[in-house]
Tab-separated table of C-alpha atoms in Angstrom:
chain	number	residue	atom	x	y	z
C	182	MET	CA	255.491	43.265	-123.316
C	183	ASP	CA	251.931	41.986	-123.785
C	184	ILE	CA	251.051	38.381	-123.065
C	185	ARG	CA	250.993	37.289	-126.685
C	186	ASN	CA	254.477	38.618	-127.418
C	187	HIS	CA	255.739	37.214	-124.135
C	188	ILE	CA	254.439	33.757	-125.092
C	189	ILE	CA	255.978	34.004	-128.583
C	190	SER	CA	259.325	35.025	-127.133
C	191	THR	CA	259.316	32.195	-124.571
C	192	TYR	CA	258.094	29.735	-127.206
C	193	ASN	CA	261.090	30.607	-129.385
C	194	GLU	CA	263.478	30.216	-126.458
C	195	VAL	CA	262.100	26.756	-125.675
C	196	LEU	CA	262.364	25.828	-129.354
C	197	SER	CA	266.036	26.764	-129.377
C	198	TYR	CA	267.055	24.881	-126.260
C	199	THR	CA	265.083	21.765	-127.112
C	200	ASP	CA	266.742	21.650	-130.560
C	201	ALA	CA	263.360	21.957	-132.229
C	202	GLU	CA	262.363	24.119	-135.155
C	203	LEU	CA	259.260	26.124	-135.891
C	204	GLN	CA	257.245	24.040	-138.333
C	205	VAL	CA	255.024	26.884	-139.503
C	206	GLU	CA	255.823	30.258	-141.030
C	207	GLU	CA	254.673	32.085	-137.927
C	208	LEU	CA	252.693	31.415	-134.780
C	209	ALA	CA	249.227	32.489	-135.862
C	210	ASN	CA	245.949	32.113	-134.016
C	211	ASP	CA	244.973	29.069	-136.042
C	212	THR	CA	248.346	27.323	-135.688
C	213	VAL	CA	247.759	23.860	-134.245
C	214	LEU	CA	250.006	23.564	-131.194
C	215	LEU	CA	251.092	20.001	-131.858
C	216	GLU	CA	252.083	20.890	-135.423
C	217	SER	CA	253.973	24.039	-134.500
C	218	GLY	CA	257.341	22.503	-133.673
C	219	LEU	CA	257.285	21.759	-129.949
C	220	ASP	CA	256.518	18.216	-128.883
C	221	SER	CA	254.516	17.495	-125.729
C	222	LEU	CA	257.570	17.705	-123.484
C	223	GLY	CA	258.568	20.987	-125.106
C	224	PHE	CA	255.057	22.204	-124.471
C	225	ALA	CA	255.306	21.233	-120.777
C	226	THR	CA	258.586	23.160	-120.672
C	227	LEU	CA	256.862	26.186	-122.210
C	228	VAL	CA	254.108	26.086	-119.583
C	229	ALA	CA	256.688	25.814	-116.775
C	230	GLU	CA	258.788	28.677	-118.209
C	231	LEU	CA	255.733	30.884	-118.582
C	232	GLU	CA	254.779	30.242	-114.976
C	233	GLU	CA	258.197	31.462	-113.848
C	234	GLU	CA	258.052	34.523	-116.061
C	235	LEU	CA	254.402	35.528	-115.755
C	236	GLY	CA	253.865	34.292	-112.215
C	237	TYR	CA	250.852	32.111	-112.958
C	238	ASP	CA	249.841	28.879	-114.631
C	239	PRO	CA	246.294	28.706	-115.985
C	240	PHE	CA	246.488	24.907	-116.148
C	241	VAL	CA	246.792	24.814	-112.362
C	242	MET	CA	244.299	27.630	-111.771
C	243	MET	CA	241.414	26.364	-113.870
C	244	ASP	CA	238.541	24.718	-112.004
C	245	GLU	CA	237.444	22.703	-114.982
C	246	PRO	CA	239.988	21.417	-117.486
C	247	ILE	CA	240.189	23.294	-120.794
C	248	TYR	CA	242.788	22.326	-123.364
C	249	PRO	CA	243.679	24.749	-126.131
C	250	THR	CA	244.579	23.045	-129.354
C	251	THR	CA	245.596	26.159	-131.301
C	252	PHE	CA	248.058	28.909	-130.504
C	253	GLY	CA	245.246	31.489	-130.431
C	254	GLU	CA	243.351	29.489	-127.797
C	255	PHE	CA	246.559	29.074	-125.803
C	256	VAL	CA	247.172	32.846	-125.718
C	257	GLU	CA	243.522	33.470	-124.880
C	258	LEU	CA	243.783	31.112	-121.911
C	259	TYR	CA	246.723	33.065	-120.498
C	260	GLU	CA	244.930	36.347	-121.126
C	261	THR	CA	241.806	35.052	-119.367
C	262	TYR	CA	243.677	34.061	-116.233
C	263	LYS	CA	245.957	37.117	-116.153
C	264	ASP	CA	243.673	39.036	-113.839
C	265	GLU	CA	242.914	36.063	-111.616
C	266	LYS	CA	246.526	35.696	-110.548
C	267	ASN	CA	246.066	38.598	-108.241
G	192	MET	CA	249.059	-20.598	-128.263
G	193	SER	CA	252.617	-21.210	-129.386
G	194	GLN	CA	253.592	-24.177	-131.547
G	195	ILE	CA	256.919	-25.696	-132.451
G	196	PHE	CA	258.119	-26.499	-135.954
G	197	GLU	CA	261.055	-28.841	-135.732
G	198	ASP	CA	263.559	-30.427	-138.053
G	199	SER	CA	266.022	-32.740	-136.311
G	200	THR	CA	268.940	-31.626	-138.473
G	201	LEU	CA	268.111	-27.918	-138.813
G	202	GLY	CA	266.666	-26.759	-135.495
G	203	THR	CA	263.400	-25.479	-134.046
G	204	LEU	CA	261.117	-22.583	-134.781
G	205	THR	CA	258.514	-21.495	-132.223
G	206	TRP	CA	255.542	-19.702	-133.707
G	207	ARG	CA	251.920	-18.780	-133.157
G	208	PRO	CA	249.035	-17.939	-135.440
G	209	THR	CA	247.721	-14.407	-134.879
G	210	PRO	CA	244.014	-14.467	-135.794
G	211	TRP	CA	243.546	-10.909	-134.480
G	212	ASP	CA	245.935	-9.688	-137.171
G	213	GLU	CA	244.486	-11.968	-139.856
G	214	LYS	CA	241.111	-10.400	-139.238
G	215	VAL	CA	242.498	-6.947	-140.025
G	216	PHE	CA	244.898	-7.700	-142.845
G	217	GLY	CA	242.797	-10.297	-144.624
G	218	LEU	CA	245.639	-12.780	-145.013
G	219	ASN	CA	247.229	-15.518	-142.927
G	220	THR	CA	249.550	-14.004	-140.359
G	221	VAL	CA	252.114	-15.860	-138.286
G	222	GLU	CA	254.421	-14.585	-135.577
G	223	ILE	CA	257.762	-16.265	-135.041
G	224	LEU	CA	258.560	-16.293	-131.342
G	225	ASP	CA	261.919	-18.030	-131.385
G	226	LEU	CA	264.368	-19.539	-133.837
G	227	ASN	CA	267.018	-21.989	-132.720
G	228	CYS	CA	269.607	-23.145	-135.206
G	229	SER	CA	273.356	-23.643	-135.120
G	230	THR	CA	274.303	-22.031	-138.441
G	231	GLU	CA	272.928	-19.340	-140.733
G	232	GLU	CA	272.504	-21.894	-143.493
G	233	LYS	CA	270.439	-24.192	-141.270
G	234	GLY	CA	268.382	-21.220	-140.095
G	235	GLY	CA	267.614	-20.258	-143.681
G	236	LYS	CA	266.592	-23.805	-144.597
G	237	LEU	CA	264.425	-24.120	-141.491
G	238	LEU	CA	262.622	-20.886	-142.331
G	239	GLN	CA	262.054	-22.044	-145.893
G	240	GLN	CA	260.712	-25.421	-144.772
G	241	PHE	CA	258.379	-23.699	-142.342
G	242	GLN	CA	257.072	-21.358	-145.027
G	243	ASP	CA	256.573	-24.291	-147.416
G	244	THR	CA	254.365	-26.112	-144.928
G	245	GLN	CA	252.163	-23.145	-144.039
G	246	GLU	CA	250.050	-20.841	-146.138
G	247	ILE	CA	251.402	-17.585	-144.846
G	248	GLY	CA	250.643	-14.090	-146.085
G	249	LEU	CA	252.609	-12.124	-143.519
G	250	LEU	CA	255.341	-13.506	-141.287
G	251	TYR	CA	256.858	-11.432	-138.505
G	252	GLY	CA	258.853	-11.637	-135.321
G	253	ARG	CA	260.414	-9.402	-132.709
G	254	PHE	CA	263.925	-10.242	-131.540
G	255	ASP	CA	266.739	-8.740	-129.525
G	256	ALA	CA	268.209	-5.924	-131.609
G	257	SER	CA	271.754	-6.986	-130.759
G	258	ASP	CA	271.266	-10.522	-132.111
G	259	GLN	CA	273.337	-10.232	-135.283
G	260	PHE	CA	273.124	-13.940	-136.020
G	261	LEU	CA	269.349	-13.941	-136.160
G	262	LYS	CA	269.364	-10.663	-138.047
G	263	LYS	CA	271.543	-12.188	-140.759
G	264	VAL	CA	269.357	-15.318	-141.012
G	265	LEU	CA	266.170	-13.261	-141.294
G	266	LEU	CA	267.493	-10.652	-143.731
G	267	ALA	CA	269.001	-13.378	-145.935
G	268	ASP	CA	265.571	-15.028	-146.052
G	269	GLY	CA	263.897	-11.862	-147.274
G	270	PHE	CA	262.687	-10.331	-144.026
G	271	PHE	CA	263.139	-6.613	-143.551
G	272	GLN	CA	263.390	-4.622	-140.361
G	273	CYS	CA	260.433	-2.477	-139.267
G	274	GLU	CA	259.834	-1.076	-135.815
G	275	THR	CA	262.559	-0.882	-133.186
G	276	ALA	CA	260.756	-1.489	-129.897
G	277	LEU	CA	262.114	-0.317	-126.571
G	278	SER	CA	261.071	-1.865	-123.283
G	279	VAL	CA	261.168	0.704	-120.510
G	280	ARG	CA	260.731	0.387	-116.770
G	281	LYS	CA	260.371	2.660	-113.804
G	282	ASN	CA	261.212	1.337	-110.347
G	283	LYS	CA	260.791	2.773	-106.855
G	284	LEU	CA	257.511	4.462	-107.646
G	285	ALA	CA	256.644	4.656	-103.948
G	286	THR	CA	259.269	7.350	-103.440
G	287	ASN	CA	258.819	8.955	-106.834
G	288	GLU	CA	258.698	12.733	-107.133
G	289	LEU	CA	257.305	14.052	-110.390
G	290	PRO	CA	259.674	16.272	-112.367
G	291	LYS	CA	259.190	20.015	-112.024
G	292	LEU	CA	257.697	20.265	-115.520
G	293	VAL	CA	254.806	18.043	-114.539
G	294	LYS	CA	254.394	18.396	-110.779
G	295	GLY	CA	251.211	20.209	-109.851
G	296	ARG	CA	249.891	19.952	-113.409
G	297	GLU	CA	249.082	16.247	-113.419
G	298	LEU	CA	245.617	15.513	-114.734
G	299	GLU	CA	242.837	14.143	-112.608
G	300	LEU	CA	241.979	10.615	-113.675
G	301	GLN	CA	238.814	8.573	-113.671
G	302	GLN	CA	238.024	4.894	-114.028
G	303	THR	CA	234.269	4.755	-114.507
G	304	PHE	CA	232.809	4.995	-117.983
G	305	ARG	CA	229.672	6.799	-119.037
G	306	GLU	CA	227.454	5.768	-121.898
G	307	GLY	CA	229.275	6.153	-125.202
G	308	ASP	CA	232.780	6.306	-123.702
G	309	GLU	CA	233.800	2.860	-124.818
G	310	GLU	CA	232.711	3.367	-128.418
G	311	HIS	CA	234.481	6.736	-128.388
G	312	ILE	CA	237.739	5.141	-127.233
G	313	ILE	CA	237.472	2.395	-129.862
G	314	GLU	CA	236.846	4.944	-132.614
G	315	GLN	CA	239.597	7.332	-131.511
G	316	SER	CA	242.117	4.498	-131.089
G	317	GLY	CA	241.926	4.068	-134.832
G	318	LYS	CA	243.047	7.676	-135.341
G	319	MET	CA	245.643	8.424	-132.690
G	320	TYR	CA	248.630	6.171	-133.302
G	321	ASN	CA	251.460	6.805	-135.723
G	322	PHE	CA	253.898	4.243	-134.409
G	323	SER	CA	253.509	0.475	-134.082
G	324	ARG	CA	254.999	-2.639	-135.634
G	325	PHE	CA	252.453	-2.326	-138.446
G	326	HIS	CA	252.319	1.468	-138.760
G	327	GLU	CA	256.047	1.302	-139.419
G	328	ASP	CA	255.763	-1.351	-142.119
G	329	PRO	CA	255.661	0.612	-145.397
G	330	PHE	CA	253.910	-2.274	-147.151
G	331	ILE	CA	250.909	-2.251	-144.830
G	332	ASN	CA	248.351	0.389	-145.514
G	333	ARG	CA	247.677	2.938	-142.814
G	334	LYS	CA	243.995	2.134	-142.628
G	335	ASP	CA	244.695	-1.490	-141.673
G	336	ALA	CA	247.307	-0.510	-139.091
G	337	ASP	CA	244.807	1.955	-137.590
G	338	LYS	CA	242.084	-0.665	-137.553
G	339	ARG	CA	244.333	-3.056	-135.652
G	340	MET	CA	244.785	-0.472	-132.871
G	341	SER	CA	241.066	0.114	-132.757
G	342	ASN	CA	240.450	-3.655	-132.530
G	343	TRP	CA	243.024	-3.907	-129.748
G	344	ALA	CA	241.211	-1.216	-127.738
G	345	ARG	CA	237.922	-3.071	-128.297
G	346	GLN	CA	239.442	-6.344	-127.124
G	347	LEU	CA	240.860	-4.663	-123.988
G	348	LEU	CA	237.475	-3.168	-123.198
G	349	GLU	CA	235.688	-6.468	-123.778
G	350	SER	CA	238.079	-8.231	-121.418
G	351	ASP	CA	237.514	-5.570	-118.731
G	352	THR	CA	241.158	-4.531	-118.663
G	353	PRO	CA	241.664	-1.750	-116.103
G	354	VAL	CA	241.777	1.715	-117.642
G	355	LEU	CA	242.542	5.240	-116.466
G	356	PHE	CA	241.328	8.263	-118.381
G	357	HIS	CA	240.870	12.010	-118.205
G	358	ARG	CA	237.938	14.180	-119.263
G	359	ASP	CA	237.966	17.829	-120.266
G	360	LYS	CA	235.418	20.508	-119.370
G	361	LYS	CA	233.052	19.242	-122.060
G	362	LYS	CA	233.326	15.769	-120.483
G	363	ASN	CA	235.159	14.405	-123.508
G	364	ILE	CA	237.839	11.808	-122.845
G	365	THR	CA	241.173	13.379	-123.802
G	366	SER	CA	243.615	10.617	-122.818
G	367	TYR	CA	243.415	7.009	-121.696
G	368	LEU	CA	245.599	4.155	-120.585
G	369	PHE	CA	244.875	0.434	-120.375
G	370	TYR	CA	247.054	-1.454	-117.945
G	371	THR	CA	247.362	-4.705	-116.071
G	372	LYS	CA	248.584	-5.112	-112.521
G	373	GLU	CA	250.545	-8.084	-111.306
G	374	GLY	CA	251.486	-7.872	-107.675
G	375	SER	CA	252.975	-4.443	-107.204
G	376	GLU	CA	253.927	-4.038	-110.878
G	377	ALA	CA	251.860	-2.322	-113.553
G	378	HIS	CA	252.168	-3.035	-117.254
G	379	MET	CA	250.993	-0.133	-119.417
G	380	LEU	CA	249.464	-1.780	-122.473
G	381	LEU	CA	247.849	0.803	-124.685
G	382	GLY	CA	247.257	4.481	-124.178
G	383	GLY	CA	247.906	8.044	-125.101
G	384	SER	CA	246.145	11.262	-125.897
G	385	LEU	CA	243.311	11.550	-128.350
G	386	PRO	CA	243.762	13.614	-131.533
G	387	GLY	CA	244.168	17.286	-130.586
G	388	TYR	CA	245.274	16.586	-127.015
G	389	GLY	CA	248.778	15.245	-127.598
G	390	MET	CA	250.358	18.318	-126.013
G	391	TYR	CA	248.945	17.315	-122.654
G	392	ALA	CA	250.515	13.853	-122.566
G	393	PRO	CA	253.106	14.857	-119.899
G	394	PHE	CA	250.341	16.036	-117.580
G	395	PHE	CA	248.300	12.895	-118.246
G	396	PHE	CA	251.206	10.551	-117.541
G	397	GLY	CA	252.051	12.595	-114.449
G	398	GLY	CA	248.516	11.783	-113.285
G	399	VAL	CA	249.014	8.119	-114.178
G	400	LEU	CA	252.184	7.872	-112.076
G	401	GLU	CA	250.458	9.478	-109.102
G	402	GLN	CA	247.443	7.194	-109.494
G	403	PHE	CA	249.638	4.095	-109.670
G	404	LYS	CA	251.491	5.261	-106.585
G	405	SER	CA	248.215	5.574	-104.709
G	406	LEU	CA	247.292	2.039	-105.804
G	407	GLY	CA	250.466	0.709	-104.164
G	408	ILE	CA	252.216	0.008	-107.432
G	409	LYS	CA	255.992	0.034	-107.070
G	410	ALA	CA	257.184	-0.535	-110.627
G	411	ILE	CA	255.850	0.210	-114.103
G	412	LYS	CA	256.832	-1.313	-117.393
G	413	THR	CA	255.800	-0.668	-120.967
G	414	SER	CA	257.174	-0.703	-124.478
G	415	LEU	CA	257.226	1.862	-127.232
G	416	SER	CA	258.628	2.464	-130.674
G	417	ALA	CA	262.057	4.087	-130.769
G	418	ALA	CA	260.701	6.240	-133.602
G	419	ASN	CA	258.224	7.827	-131.204
G	420	LYS	CA	260.758	10.316	-129.895
G	421	GLY	CA	258.167	12.522	-128.232
G	422	ILE	CA	256.916	9.825	-125.889
G	423	LEU	CA	260.417	8.400	-125.431
G	424	SER	CA	261.669	11.802	-124.209
G	425	LEU	CA	258.674	11.975	-121.900
G	426	TYR	CA	259.288	8.552	-120.358
G	427	ILE	CA	262.941	9.411	-119.788
G	428	THR	CA	261.924	12.694	-118.150
G	429	LEU	CA	259.518	10.758	-115.929
G	430	GLY	CA	262.372	8.490	-114.799
G	431	PHE	CA	261.923	5.389	-116.934
G	432	ASN	CA	264.986	3.385	-118.017
G	433	VAL	CA	265.366	1.413	-121.224
G	434	THR	CA	265.660	-2.286	-120.354
G	435	SER	CA	265.750	-3.915	-123.788
G	436	THR	CA	265.720	-3.093	-127.476
G	437	LYS	CA	264.032	-5.334	-129.991
G	438	SER	CA	263.846	-5.261	-133.765
G	439	ASP	CA	260.666	-6.274	-135.516
G	440	TYR	CA	261.209	-8.206	-138.762
G	441	HIS	CA	258.547	-8.679	-141.397
G	442	LYS	CA	258.245	-10.772	-144.522
G	443	HIS	CA	255.341	-10.374	-146.909
G	444	LEU	CA	254.685	-13.565	-148.795
G	445	ILE	CA	251.522	-12.261	-150.367
G	446	HIS	CA	251.202	-8.585	-151.243
G	447	LYS	CA	247.658	-7.293	-151.018
């Protein structure tokens, strides 16, 4: 599974066990994270789950803080740091 | 400064003028701090007498949510209930371990401003809050409620209230928190994440807890709206306990 699909799958899992609902038709690149359905705690859960599944956390790895505000930027961040985990 | 309105047969009403709110709303605002009366009827009469002697545009007060007596007196007089405010507290910070969701991801915080930071905080404070005693009053327009938050941030900056904040790669402030420290207890006054950065609030507050710990703070208290379920869930996850619940009652005597 590529990173994008992995993130979508994990996102949906977190939505279901935090009793939240997707607030947009689909997770598109321009979907604003905070308007997508997960609240900030749900988002922290997503980041923690992704670390367990993918084996890395870009938010810990980055030297200078970057904060994606859209789903596309979020995926891009994980794609950027994919190679650095090794 | 609080003042007392008294009627020997009806009871006492403690109140204060709130010029900071008058400035925003453009009408006379008064906050009731306490109401002592033996019966609902006396309470109603005391409130009426008080309103007759003052030129009030907006009257409000925050009282224990379980006080049914006061609730009845206020509702019967034409007040309605707005925000439900929760006081929360976290003890034993010295031995606190951040929850797994946050640990290792807490944001690095700063305390020294650069040129333009203060104006940026004031401006953004007028855009980042959805919950407050006035945001949750449907008869107050959003713009005024926003302006009040912005004015509050300005007043905190002018009085040199301690602040913690985080910057992103572009050096923009993404989150801030004003607080006061009394002994080994911190009171979080006003803070949060700027528009677009709300998702990172858990990591910011993780940083705040660690910073407070390093400052020797042992307990933290704050209050929030019960309607703000996102931040309430976060505080609970971070180990805060609810210590009191208050209802905010408003009465508009002049509608703008």
